[in-house]
Structures are given as C-alpha cells and as structure tokens.
Amino acid sequence: MAASNVLSSVSSISISPLPHLRLPSKPQISSVRISASADIRPPITSAEETRKHVEVLKAAAKTRQVPSSEILSAFAEIKKKAPSEIDLSTLGGTESPGRTWMLVFTSQGESSDKGKYFPITAIQRFDAQGRRIENGVYFGGLGNLSFEGRLSWKKKILAFVFEKIRIKVGPFGPFEIKLGQTDPDREPSNIDSFFIWFYVDDEIAVARGKSGGTAFWCRCARVV
C-alpha cells in the first residue's frame, strides 16, 4: 500500500469522547478527606473509661451532691474494669501508721436504687507495713469508738480480724477492751471479714465487703 493511502486511512479515523468517565468534583474530594480523618481517631481506652467514673466519685466526695444513681452506675463500671491485683501500699502506705480513709458512700448489694452517703464520720486506717487495720466512728466532742486488729492481703482481697475496742466518752478515755481469745499467729482469711478492692489511687478507694455491699472512701488526715 502506498504511504499516501495509509495517511489517508489514519486521518479518516474519528475519536469520540467517553462521557461516562468523569473526574470527581472538588466537594467530593473534600468530603472523602473529612471521612478519612474521622476514621483514624483513637478509641477510648479502658483506663480512660475508668478515670471518667472515678471523677464522678471524686466529685461526690467533695460535694456530697452527686445523685446516688450516678455513684452506683460508676461502681458498676469500675467493677467491670477492675484489675486482678492491687498494690497494698497504695491503700496502706509504706510506713506505719499507714494511711487513713473516710467512708463516703455505701450501697446494699447490687441493687441500683439502694445506696446513700454515710451520715457520720467513719474513718478506716490501713497499715501495710504493720499489717494492721483500725475502723472508727467519731462524734466530735461527744467521743469516739474504734476497733483495731490485724489484716492480711492477697492480690486485692484484704481480710481482717479485730482484736480490741477503744472507747472515748467526752473527756474520758480512751478505754481499751480486748475482744475474746484470738490466735495472734493465725493469718486472717476469707472465713473472716474482708474487702475485695476494685480501685485504689491516692484519693479514692472502692471495695465490696463480705456482706455484698459496695462502698467508697476518700483519703483524709489522720484522726487522733
């Protein structure tokens, strides 16, 4: 075939546009970028969730105005995320006489509608080094009543046995009374009274007692 004929054939070929191929508009590109940005946000961690519920308890300790339902809800969530072990020194310090905690709120069992702020001053002292516990109620100038004994600790369970009572009435006392015949060499166990701790930091502690009720305490100054 002559070169002139080939050129003539090529020039006669027509190329039509492809209407179905379209580039996305600028608004579409922008929306895709926004969606991708939203998808890379990190999920809320278990620790962050726990901190959120602990803040509810801290507010309750400071104001005593947080509704009971919110406190009980915080209890439930904190229990779900409780660690398998807790360091006793966070609760009882590293040196005697340990750390003192004020009881703020107690619940009865797992019911969401049974809980209240504790109406009187109740202080518990935990001594990690001396393995001692003291539980007292204080009535200002009228006096106080406290129980003292020994404790044991396993992972996050604190078992205890009270050995003596101290009573102070007005300016008189304290008077000390021993409680029965206890073997000082026997380590307290789950056959005795105990607490299972779900959360402890330098300000707030949450635990369930042997009876099934849950309570929380806030750190406080030592009561003499």
mmCIF file of N, CA and C in Angstrom, residues 102-196:
data_model
loop_
_atom_site.group_PDB
_atom_site.id
_atom_site.type_symbol
_atom_site.label_atom_id
_atom_site.label_comp_id
_atom_site.label_asym_id
_atom_site.label_seq_id
_atom_site.Cartn_x
_atom_site.Cartn_y
_atom_site.Cartn_z
ATOM 1 N N MET A 102 -11.695 8.148 104.736
ATOM 2 C CA MET A 102 -13.033 8.455 105.244
ATOM 3 C C MET A 102 -14.094 7.779 104.375
ATOM 4 N N LEU A 103 -15.001 7.077 105.019
ATOM 5 C CA LEU A 103 -16.100 6.437 104.309
ATOM 6 C C LEU A 103 -17.068 7.500 103.803
ATOM 7 N N VAL A 104 -17.376 7.458 102.505
ATOM 8 C CA VAL A 104 -18.226 8.479 101.888
ATOM 9 C C VAL A 104 -19.610 7.944 101.555
ATOM 10 N N PHE A 105 -19.665 6.754 100.951
ATOM 11 C CA PHE A 105 -20.933 6.267 100.401
ATOM 12 C C PHE A 105 -20.956 4.752 100.492
ATOM 13 N N THR A 106 -22.120 4.205 100.825
ATOM 14 C CA THR A 106 -22.280 2.751 100.899
ATOM 15 C C THR A 106 -23.521 2.322 100.127
ATOM 16 N N SER A 107 -23.472 1.119 99.580
ATOM 17 C CA SER A 107 -24.635 0.553 98.896
ATOM 18 C C SER A 107 -24.980 -0.782 99.532
ATOM 19 N N GLN A 108 -26.205 -1.220 99.295
ATOM 20 C CA GLN A 108 -26.673 -2.501 99.812
ATOM 21 C C GLN A 108 -26.783 -3.472 98.652
ATOM 22 N N GLY A 109 -25.862 -4.426 98.578
ATOM 23 C CA GLY A 109 -25.887 -5.395 97.493
ATOM 24 C C GLY A 109 -25.675 -4.732 96.146
ATOM 25 N N GLU A 110 -26.234 -5.354 95.111
ATOM 26 C CA GLU A 110 -26.032 -4.871 93.752
ATOM 27 C C GLU A 110 -27.185 -4.010 93.253
ATOM 28 N N SER A 111 -28.189 -3.767 94.075
ATOM 29 C CA SER A 111 -29.349 -3.001 93.624
ATOM 30 C C SER A 111 -28.966 -1.565 93.300
ATOM 31 N N SER A 112 -29.467 -1.053 92.181
ATOM 32 C CA SER A 112 -29.117 0.294 91.724
ATOM 33 C C SER A 112 -29.880 1.383 92.466
ATOM 34 N N ASP A 113 -30.864 0.997 93.301
ATOM 35 C CA ASP A 113 -31.655 2.026 93.974
ATOM 36 C C ASP A 113 -31.447 2.022 95.493
ATOM 37 N N LYS A 114 -30.394 1.346 95.947
ATOM 38 C CA LYS A 114 -30.138 1.280 97.384
ATOM 39 C C LYS A 114 -28.706 1.703 97.675
ATOM 40 N N GLY A 115 -28.542 2.955 97.981
ATOM 41 C CA GLY A 115 -27.232 3.479 98.320
ATOM 42 C C GLY A 115 -27.390 4.845 98.946
ATOM 43 N N LYS A 116 -26.455 5.229 99.812
ATOM 44 C CA LYS A 116 -26.573 6.528 100.475
ATOM 45 C C LYS A 116 -25.212 7.011 100.960
ATOM 46 N N TYR A 117 -25.113 8.315 101.118
ATOM 47 C CA TYR A 117 -23.931 8.900 101.741
ATOM 48 C C TYR A 117 -23.914 8.503 103.214
ATOM 49 N N PHE A 118 -22.735 8.146 103.709
ATOM 50 C CA PHE A 118 -22.649 7.719 105.099
ATOM 51 C C PHE A 118 -22.851 8.931 105.999
ATOM 52 N N PRO A 119 -23.788 8.856 106.959
ATOM 53 C CA PRO A 119 -24.217 10.065 107.673
ATOM 54 C C PRO A 119 -23.301 10.549 108.790
ATOM 55 N N ILE A 120 -22.384 9.717 109.254
ATOM 56 C CA ILE A 120 -21.492 10.138 110.346
ATOM 57 C C ILE A 120 -20.039 9.975 109.901
ATOM 58 N N THR A 121 -19.121 10.507 110.698
ATOM 59 C CA THR A 121 -17.700 10.424 110.352
ATOM 60 C C THR A 121 -17.160 9.044 110.705
ATOM 61 N N ALA A 122 -16.815 8.284 109.681
ATOM 62 C CA ALA A 122 -16.241 6.948 109.865
ATOM 63 C C ALA A 122 -14.895 6.908 109.152
ATOM 64 N N ILE A 123 -13.860 6.573 109.884
ATOM 65 C CA ILE A 123 -12.501 6.588 109.352
ATOM 66 C C ILE A 123 -11.890 5.198 109.479
ATOM 67 N N GLN A 124 -11.252 4.747 108.410
ATOM 68 C CA GLN A 124 -10.518 3.490 108.471
ATOM 69 C C GLN A 124 -9.042 3.750 108.199
ATOM 70 N N ARG A 125 -8.210 3.090 108.983
ATOM 71 C CA ARG A 125 -6.760 3.197 108.804
ATOM 72 C C ARG A 125 -6.218 1.835 108.390
ATOM 73 N N PHE A 126 -5.453 1.832 107.316
ATOM 74 C CA PHE A 126 -4.806 0.618 106.838
ATOM 75 C C PHE A 126 -3.292 0.820 106.913
ATOM 76 N N ASP A 127 -2.623 -0.091 107.580
ATOM 77 C CA ASP A 127 -1.176 -0.014 107.760
ATOM 78 C C ASP A 127 -0.553 -1.201 107.032
ATOM 79 N N ALA A 128 -0.011 -0.942 105.837
ATOM 80 C CA ALA A 128 0.545 -2.027 105.028
ATOM 81 C C ALA A 128 1.790 -2.625 105.666
ATOM 82 N N GLN A 129 2.626 -1.793 106.255
ATOM 83 C CA GLN A 129 3.863 -2.291 106.852
ATOM 84 C C GLN A 129 3.593 -3.104 108.114
ATOM 85 N N GLY A 130 2.745 -2.587 108.988
ATOM 86 C CA GLY A 130 2.456 -3.280 110.242
ATOM 87 C C GLY A 130 1.356 -4.310 110.139
ATOM 88 N N ARG A 131 0.710 -4.392 108.948
ATOM 89 C CA ARG A 131 -0.413 -5.314 108.733
ATOM 90 C C ARG A 131 -1.495 -5.123 109.798
ATOM 91 N N ARG A 132 -1.880 -3.858 109.978
ATOM 92 C CA ARG A 132 -2.890 -3.510 110.967
ATOM 93 C C ARG A 132 -4.035 -2.758 110.299
ATOM 94 N N ILE A 133 -5.204 -2.854 110.921
ATOM 95 C CA ILE A 133 -6.392 -2.143 110.466
ATOM 96 C C ILE A 133 -7.067 -1.506 111.671
ATOM 97 N N GLU A 134 -7.618 -0.324 111.472
ATOM 98 C CA GLU A 134 -8.398 0.343 112.518
ATOM 99 C C GLU A 134 -9.634 0.944 111.873
ATOM 100 N N ASN A 135 -10.768 0.733 112.505
ATOM 101 C CA ASN A 135 -12.041 1.234 111.988
ATOM 102 C C ASN A 135 -12.723 2.019 113.101
ATOM 103 N N GLY A 136 -12.934 3.321 112.889
ATOM 104 C CA GLY A 136 -13.501 4.143 113.950
ATOM 105 C C GLY A 136 -14.639 5.023 113.490
ATOM 106 N N VAL A 137 -15.540 5.327 114.419
ATOM 107 C CA VAL A 137 -16.598 6.314 114.183
ATOM 108 C C VAL A 137 -16.404 7.425 115.212
ATOM 109 N N TYR A 138 -16.585 8.671 114.741
ATOM 110 C CA TYR A 138 -16.228 9.833 115.553
ATOM 111 C C TYR A 138 -17.418 10.776 115.666
ATOM 112 N N PHE A 139 -17.662 11.233 116.899
ATOM 113 C CA PHE A 139 -18.831 12.067 117.191
ATOM 114 C C PHE A 139 -18.426 13.425 117.745
ATOM 115 N N GLY A 140 -17.344 13.956 117.251
ATOM 116 C CA GLY A 140 -16.888 15.261 117.711
ATOM 117 C C GLY A 140 -16.507 15.224 119.181
ATOM 118 N N GLY A 141 -16.975 16.218 119.936
ATOM 119 C CA GLY A 141 -16.652 16.301 121.354
ATOM 120 C C GLY A 141 -17.333 15.255 122.206
ATOM 121 N N LEU A 142 -18.301 14.541 121.642
ATOM 122 C CA LEU A 142 -19.007 13.518 122.410
ATOM 123 C C LEU A 142 -18.168 12.268 122.626
ATOM 124 N N GLY A 143 -17.214 12.020 121.720
ATOM 125 C CA GLY A 143 -16.368 10.844 121.877
ATOM 126 C C GLY A 143 -16.208 10.072 120.584
ATOM 127 N N ASN A 144 -15.659 8.869 120.688
ATOM 128 C CA ASN A 144 -15.467 8.021 119.510
ATOM 129 C C ASN A 144 -15.367 6.564 119.920
ATOM 130 N N LEU A 145 -15.531 5.711 118.933
ATOM 131 C CA LEU A 145 -15.464 4.268 119.125
ATOM 132 C C LEU A 145 -14.634 3.693 117.986
ATOM 133 N N SER A 146 -13.606 2.911 118.305
ATOM 134 C CA SER A 146 -12.774 2.347 117.239
ATOM 135 C C SER A 146 -12.433 0.891 117.525
ATOM 136 N N PHE A 147 -12.274 0.136 116.448
ATOM 137 C CA PHE A 147 -11.878 -1.268 116.503
ATOM 138 C C PHE A 147 -10.507 -1.391 115.836
ATOM 139 N N GLU A 148 -9.628 -2.181 116.432
ATOM 140 C CA GLU A 148 -8.301 -2.372 115.834
ATOM 141 C C GLU A 148 -7.958 -3.848 115.783
ATOM 142 N N GLY A 149 -7.240 -4.240 114.736
ATOM 143 C CA GLY A 149 -6.841 -5.631 114.600
ATOM 144 C C GLY A 149 -5.781 -5.813 113.537
ATOM 145 N N ARG A 150 -5.641 -7.052 113.083
ATOM 146 C CA ARG A 150 -4.615 -7.368 112.094
ATOM 147 C C ARG A 150 -5.275 -7.695 110.749
ATOM 148 N N LEU A 151 -4.482 -7.571 109.701
ATOM 149 C CA LEU A 151 -5.010 -7.814 108.362
ATOM 150 C C LEU A 151 -4.061 -8.696 107.563
ATOM 151 N N SER A 152 -4.603 -9.286 106.512
ATOM 152 C CA SER A 152 -3.793 -9.998 105.520
ATOM 153 C C SER A 152 -4.198 -9.491 104.143
ATOM 154 N N TRP A 153 -3.320 -9.690 103.177
ATOM 155 C CA TRP A 153 -3.583 -9.169 101.824
ATOM 156 C C TRP A 153 -3.183 -10.214 100.791
ATOM 157 N N LYS A 154 -4.090 -10.478 99.859
ATOM 158 C CA LYS A 154 -3.788 -11.392 98.761
ATOM 159 C C LYS A 154 -4.366 -10.818 97.477
ATOM 160 N N LYS A 155 -3.499 -10.362 96.594
ATOM 161 C CA LYS A 155 -3.841 -9.778 95.295
ATOM 162 C C LYS A 155 -4.656 -8.502 95.444
ATOM 163 N N LYS A 156 -5.927 -8.608 95.809
ATOM 164 C CA LYS A 156 -6.736 -7.414 96.062
ATOM 165 C C LYS A 156 -7.788 -7.669 97.146
ATOM 166 N N ILE A 157 -7.589 -8.744 97.893
ATOM 167 C CA ILE A 157 -8.517 -9.091 98.976
ATOM 168 C C ILE A 157 -7.849 -8.811 100.316
ATOM 169 N N LEU A 158 -8.482 -7.976 101.115
ATOM 170 C CA LEU A 158 -7.986 -7.638 102.447
ATOM 171 C C LEU A 158 -8.897 -8.298 103.471
ATOM 172 N N ALA A 159 -8.378 -9.304 104.161
ATOM 173 C CA ALA A 159 -9.122 -9.967 105.242
ATOM 174 C C ALA A 159 -8.610 -9.432 106.573
ATOM 175 N N PHE A 160 -9.500 -9.400 107.562
ATOM 176 C CA PHE A 160 -9.078 -8.807 108.832
ATOM 177 C C PHE A 160 -9.818 -9.416 110.015
ATOM 178 N N VAL A 161 -9.181 -9.292 111.172
ATOM 179 C CA VAL A 161 -9.749 -9.735 112.444
ATOM 180 C C VAL A 161 -9.531 -8.623 113.452
ATOM 181 N N PHE A 162 -10.605 -8.176 114.099
ATOM 182 C CA PHE A 162 -10.462 -7.161 115.142
ATOM 183 C C PHE A 162 -10.095 -7.834 116.462
ATOM 184 N N GLU A 163 -9.172 -7.195 117.179
ATOM 185 C CA GLU A 163 -8.666 -7.759 118.429
ATOM 186 C C GLU A 163 -9.055 -6.947 119.654
ATOM 187 N N LYS A 164 -9.348 -5.668 119.456
ATOM 188 C CA LYS A 164 -9.682 -4.824 120.613
ATOM 189 C C LYS A 164 -10.536 -3.634 120.198
ATOM 190 N N ILE A 165 -11.226 -3.069 121.203
ATOM 191 C CA ILE A 165 -12.063 -1.882 121.024
ATOM 192 C C ILE A 165 -11.509 -0.769 121.904
ATOM 193 N N ARG A 166 -11.564 0.449 121.376
ATOM 194 C CA ARG A 166 -11.235 1.624 122.188
ATOM 195 C C ARG A 166 -12.463 2.525 122.243
ATOM 196 N N ILE A 167 -12.787 2.981 123.443
ATOM 197 C CA ILE A 167 -13.957 3.838 123.641
ATOM 198 C C ILE A 167 -13.529 5.120 124.341
ATOM 199 N N LYS A 168 -13.987 6.225 123.810
ATOM 200 C CA LYS A 168 -13.731 7.521 124.445
ATOM 201 C C LYS A 168 -15.067 8.240 124.578
ATOM 202 N N VAL A 169 -15.386 8.689 125.786
ATOM 203 C CA VAL A 169 -16.634 9.395 126.055
ATOM 204 C C VAL A 169 -16.297 10.781 126.587
ATOM 205 N N GLY A 170 -16.603 11.790 125.796
ATOM 206 C CA GLY A 170 -16.265 13.152 126.200
ATOM 207 C C GLY A 170 -14.784 13.261 126.512
ATOM 208 N N PRO A 171 -14.442 13.781 127.690
ATOM 209 C CA PRO A 171 -13.027 13.920 128.058
ATOM 210 C C PRO A 171 -12.429 12.647 128.650
ATOM 211 N N PHE A 172 -13.237 11.597 128.783
ATOM 212 C CA PHE A 172 -12.782 10.384 129.472
ATOM 213 C C PHE A 172 -12.324 9.309 128.475
ATOM 214 N N GLY A 173 -11.221 8.696 128.795
ATOM 215 C CA GLY A 173 -10.704 7.629 127.950
ATOM 216 C C GLY A 173 -9.577 8.104 127.044
ATOM 217 N N PRO A 174 -9.184 7.256 126.110
ATOM 218 C CA PRO A 174 -9.908 6.062 125.670
ATOM 219 C C PRO A 174 -9.702 4.857 126.596
ATOM 220 N N PHE A 175 -10.757 4.049 126.667
ATOM 221 C CA PHE A 175 -10.716 2.809 127.419
ATOM 222 C C PHE A 175 -10.591 1.666 126.416
ATOM 223 N N GLU A 176 -9.726 0.708 126.717
ATOM 224 C CA GLU A 176 -9.453 -0.386 125.776
ATOM 225 C C GLU A 176 -10.020 -1.701 126.294
ATOM 226 N N ILE A 177 -10.697 -2.422 125.398
ATOM 227 C CA ILE A 177 -11.298 -3.709 125.745
ATOM 228 C C ILE A 177 -10.845 -4.745 124.719
ATOM 229 N N LYS A 178 -10.306 -5.872 125.185
ATOM 230 C CA LYS A 178 -9.892 -6.927 124.266
ATOM 231 C C LYS A 178 -11.100 -7.750 123.833
ATOM 232 N N LEU A 179 -11.055 -8.217 122.596
ATOM 233 C CA LEU A 179 -12.165 -8.981 122.032
ATOM 234 C C LEU A 179 -11.838 -10.471 122.031
ATOM 235 N N GLY A 180 -12.354 -11.201 122.997
ATOM 236 C CA GLY A 180 -12.259 -12.656 123.011
ATOM 237 C C GLY A 180 -10.843 -13.187 122.971
ATOM 238 N N GLN A 181 -10.743 -14.469 122.669
ATOM 239 C CA GLN A 181 -9.461 -15.160 122.592
ATOM 240 C C GLN A 181 -9.127 -15.388 121.119
ATOM 241 N N THR A 182 -8.264 -14.559 120.580
ATOM 242 C CA THR A 182 -7.861 -14.726 119.183
ATOM 243 C C THR A 182 -6.419 -15.204 119.124
ATOM 244 N N ASP A 183 -6.145 -16.068 118.169
ATOM 245 C CA ASP A 183 -4.791 -16.586 117.980
ATOM 246 C C ASP A 183 -3.983 -15.542 117.212
ATOM 247 N N PRO A 184 -3.004 -14.910 117.846
ATOM 248 C CA PRO A 184 -2.256 -13.842 117.183
ATOM 249 C C PRO A 184 -1.412 -14.323 116.012
ATOM 250 N N ASP A 185 -1.185 -15.636 115.932
ATOM 251 C CA ASP A 185 -0.370 -16.180 114.845
ATOM 252 C C ASP A 185 -1.205 -16.594 113.631
ATOM 253 N N ARG A 186 -2.528 -16.614 113.789
ATOM 254 C CA ARG A 186 -3.372 -17.023 112.658
ATOM 255 C C ARG A 186 -3.576 -15.852 111.706
ATOM 256 N N GLU A 187 -3.304 -16.086 110.446
ATOM 257 C CA GLU A 187 -3.488 -15.038 109.445
ATOM 258 C C GLU A 187 -4.959 -14.940 109.069
ATOM 259 N N PRO A 188 -5.532 -13.742 109.059
ATOM 260 C CA PRO A 188 -6.930 -13.595 108.641
ATOM 261 C C PRO A 188 -7.143 -14.149 107.230
ATOM 262 N N SER A 189 -8.323 -14.723 107.001
ATOM 263 C CA SER A 189 -8.633 -15.322 105.695
ATOM 264 C C SER A 189 -10.073 -14.994 105.331
ATOM 265 N N ASN A 190 -10.553 -15.612 104.244
ATOM 266 C CA ASN A 190 -11.906 -15.297 103.787
ATOM 267 C C ASN A 190 -13.000 -15.882 104.670
ATOM 268 N N ILE A 191 -12.630 -16.606 105.715
ATOM 269 C CA ILE A 191 -13.653 -17.011 106.687
ATOM 270 C C ILE A 191 -13.937 -15.856 107.655
ATOM 271 N N ASP A 192 -13.043 -14.866 107.650
ATOM 272 C CA ASP A 192 -13.218 -13.675 108.481
ATOM 273 C C ASP A 192 -13.845 -12.566 107.633
ATOM 274 N N SER A 193 -13.981 -11.391 108.211
ATOM 275 C CA SER A 193 -14.452 -10.242 107.439
ATOM 276 C C SER A 193 -13.402 -9.884 106.389
ATOM 277 N N PHE A 194 -13.861 -9.351 105.251
ATOM 278 C CA PHE A 194 -12.899 -8.991 104.207
ATOM 279 C C PHE A 194 -13.486 -7.924 103.285
ATOM 280 N N PHE A 195 -12.588 -7.298 102.544
ATOM 281 C CA PHE A 195 -12.943 -6.384 101.461
ATOM 282 C C PHE A 195 -12.284 -6.876 100.178
ATOM 283 N N ILE A 196 -13.008 -6.793 99.073
ATOM 284 C CA ILE A 196 -12.430 -7.001 97.744
ATOM 285 C C ILE A 196 -12.319 -5.628 97.097
#
